[in-house]
Every structure is written in structure tokens, then in C-alpha cells.
Amino acid sequence: MNKLLVANWKLNPEKLSEAVKLAEAIDKKCVVICPPFPFLAAVGKVLKYAKLGAQDIFWEEKGPFTGEVSPAMLKDLGVKYVIIGHSERRRWLGETDEMIGKKVAAVLRAGLKVILCVGEPVSVRKKGGALTAERFVREQLVRDLKFVKRLKSKTKDIIVAYEPVWAIGTGHYDTPKDMLAMTSVIKRVLPVGVLYGGSVDSKNVGNFIKYREVDGALVGGASLKVEEFKKIINISAEYA
Ligand code: PGA
């Protein structure tokens, strides 16, 4: 099966024109491009092969929720995937598992696919090692899925991105061994596609996606560099 590469642009780039140029350059099948909200419509218009993704969503459909964006609004723009529960939102916006759980359920209710991010902070791994980290991720995943009705029938619309918090944007990435152990922990909770994320670049992506159990990668910083991301796309194609 083709591996999925999710380009999480986060709070980048600064200008709409840059976003459109970047999207055109990495517009390939099996890529999901997740620009900031203000660029979604314009990026969606230029994509021929890649799918459009959003970085967040609100769980209500409409009403007095200043600053929020509903699943239906995104769907109307052509969004197919929504990232939920990214550790940066958990950290900087105070998103709790309760909020994340409601968002996951709302994305699925709208008929969109969810990319649910889970991962342990460095303190957990340092203190308790691999087994404690695995328990942390298993429990986090269960909490984040708790509002999904008929969960077992939704597996094809759920992708879990395992992103150890200490690996995001740091240049320190997981070992394939630990990542595979975590992949199987996740797949035991729910048989879904699992992506690896955390300092993925063209040099290390093959270490992760070469495994049958790993369904792709969630790429932050490297997805903003055209040549680097193209290399990642080419490497990923070798493992299709
Ligand atoms: P990074 O980010 O590739 O820059 O580490 C990954 C992510 O946060 O999704």
C-alpha cells in the first residue's frame, strides 16, 4: 500500500503566495498538505494530486464560538483530513484529552478523516522507559477516542500519528525499534493506519516507513523545504 506523507506546515509560511508556490511544488499523490486556515481555500484550488488537510477544528457545528472553525466549513473547502491533538496544541493552547476527544468525534461525524496525534513527553520516557511510555500512549489514545460512536466501524477514517513529544522539531528522532513497539501498541487498541512523526527528514524517513506496519510519516519542518520534501516523497514511493 502507498505510504501517506502528511505535510504539517504549522504556522508557516508567512504569505499566501508562498503557500501556493510550495503546494504546487509538492503536489503529489499520497501527500496530504495541511496549511494554516487562511491559506486552505487557495491551496485547495491548485492541488491536482495531493489532498487538503487542516491542522485543527472545533467540535460544535455553529454558534457563539468566537474564532472557531467547524468541520462543515472545512469540508466545504475541500478538506479531507484534519490533524487533531498535536502536542503543540496540547502544550500552547491547553488542549485536554476531553477537548481532543470531542474534536475527533466531530471530524468523523462530518465524514472527514482524522489524523490523531499521540506521544509521550520526555519526562515519561526518561522516568519509566519504554514500557511506561507505551502505557502513556495507550491510555492517551483510549481517552482521545472515547467519544467516537461505533468506533470499530470507523477505523478506515482514523489515522494515528505517533509523535514522541521530545522528537518534534528537535532533530532527535525515535529509534525504529521503539517506534515499531509503539506502532503495535496503537494497533492493538485499534487496527488503524499509524504514521511516525518527529524530526522526519530525507535521511531518516526510510528507517521508519520501510516497515510494513508503518503507514507513513507526519512531517513538520522538512515539509516546508521543497527539495527536501521531494526527496522524502521519492523515498516513500520506494516503499509503496
Ligand atoms: P517536525 O514536526 O517534523 O518539525 O519535528 C513534526 C510534527 O510536529 O508534526
XYZ file of C-alpha atoms in Angstrom, residues 107-212:
106
model
C -14.360 15.220 12.445
C -15.681 11.694 11.976
C -19.323 12.791 12.197
C -18.628 15.207 9.343
C -17.286 12.380 7.187
C -13.691 13.625 7.257
C -10.621 11.610 8.130
C -8.837 12.288 11.387
C -5.093 12.240 11.954
C -4.903 11.876 15.711
C -1.532 12.743 17.244
C -0.344 10.921 20.344
C 3.036 10.689 22.012
C 4.798 10.746 25.330
C 6.711 13.705 26.776
C 10.377 13.282 27.513
C 9.782 13.112 31.281
C 7.661 9.988 30.865
C 10.213 8.179 28.748
C 13.124 9.227 30.956
C 11.429 8.200 34.163
C 9.844 4.935 33.197
C 11.474 3.833 29.951
C 9.740 2.169 27.034
C 7.033 0.334 28.972
C 5.866 3.459 30.785
C 5.870 5.382 27.500
C 3.779 2.651 25.897
C 1.273 2.748 28.715
C 1.091 6.543 28.475
C 0.366 6.424 24.734
C -2.169 3.589 25.071
C -4.102 5.464 27.760
C -3.918 8.747 25.878
C -5.260 7.086 22.749
C -8.143 5.455 24.611
C -9.100 8.810 26.188
C -8.895 10.618 22.844
C -11.206 8.096 21.180
C -13.765 7.869 23.938
C -16.478 9.975 22.285
C -16.420 8.143 18.963
C -19.604 6.170 18.469
C -19.313 2.746 16.814
C -15.543 3.072 16.943
C -14.848 -0.263 15.289
C -16.727 0.815 12.157
C -14.611 3.983 11.854
C -11.135 2.507 11.596
C -10.653 3.403 7.953
C -11.266 7.076 8.763
C -8.810 7.202 11.651
C -5.057 7.526 11.305
C -2.900 7.757 14.386
C 0.357 9.693 14.240
C 2.811 8.572 16.866
C 4.922 11.602 17.650
C 7.112 11.399 20.741
C 6.977 14.952 22.074
C 10.736 15.074 22.582
C 11.284 14.328 18.881
C 9.183 17.150 17.455
C 11.258 19.892 15.905
C 14.336 18.868 17.878
C 16.394 16.871 15.395
C 16.179 13.892 17.782
C 14.118 11.131 16.268
C 12.898 7.841 17.648
C 14.648 4.547 17.135
C 12.882 2.236 14.671
C 12.726 -0.388 17.434
C 10.836 1.841 19.887
C 8.672 3.236 17.124
C 7.666 -0.247 15.996
C 6.830 -1.244 19.554
C 4.607 1.823 19.823
C 3.018 1.072 16.456
C 1.948 -2.328 17.684
C 0.623 -0.861 20.961
C -1.542 1.524 18.913
C -2.735 -1.152 16.501
C -3.742 -3.324 19.437
C -6.006 -0.553 20.720
C -7.472 -0.076 17.244
C -6.459 -1.554 13.869
C -5.704 1.759 12.137
C -3.001 3.249 9.966
C -0.065 4.552 12.005
C 2.307 7.331 10.963
C 5.585 8.254 12.572
C 6.298 11.930 13.257
C 9.112 13.825 14.914
C 12.117 15.326 13.099
C 11.464 13.304 9.946
C 13.811 14.209 7.090
C 15.089 12.628 3.902
C 17.911 10.924 5.783
C 15.808 9.149 8.375
C 12.384 8.676 6.779
C 13.348 5.334 5.222
C 14.262 3.975 8.680
C 10.616 4.242 9.656
C 8.493 3.776 6.585
C 10.341 0.734 5.313
C 8.338 -1.321 7.792
C 5.071 -2.822 6.644
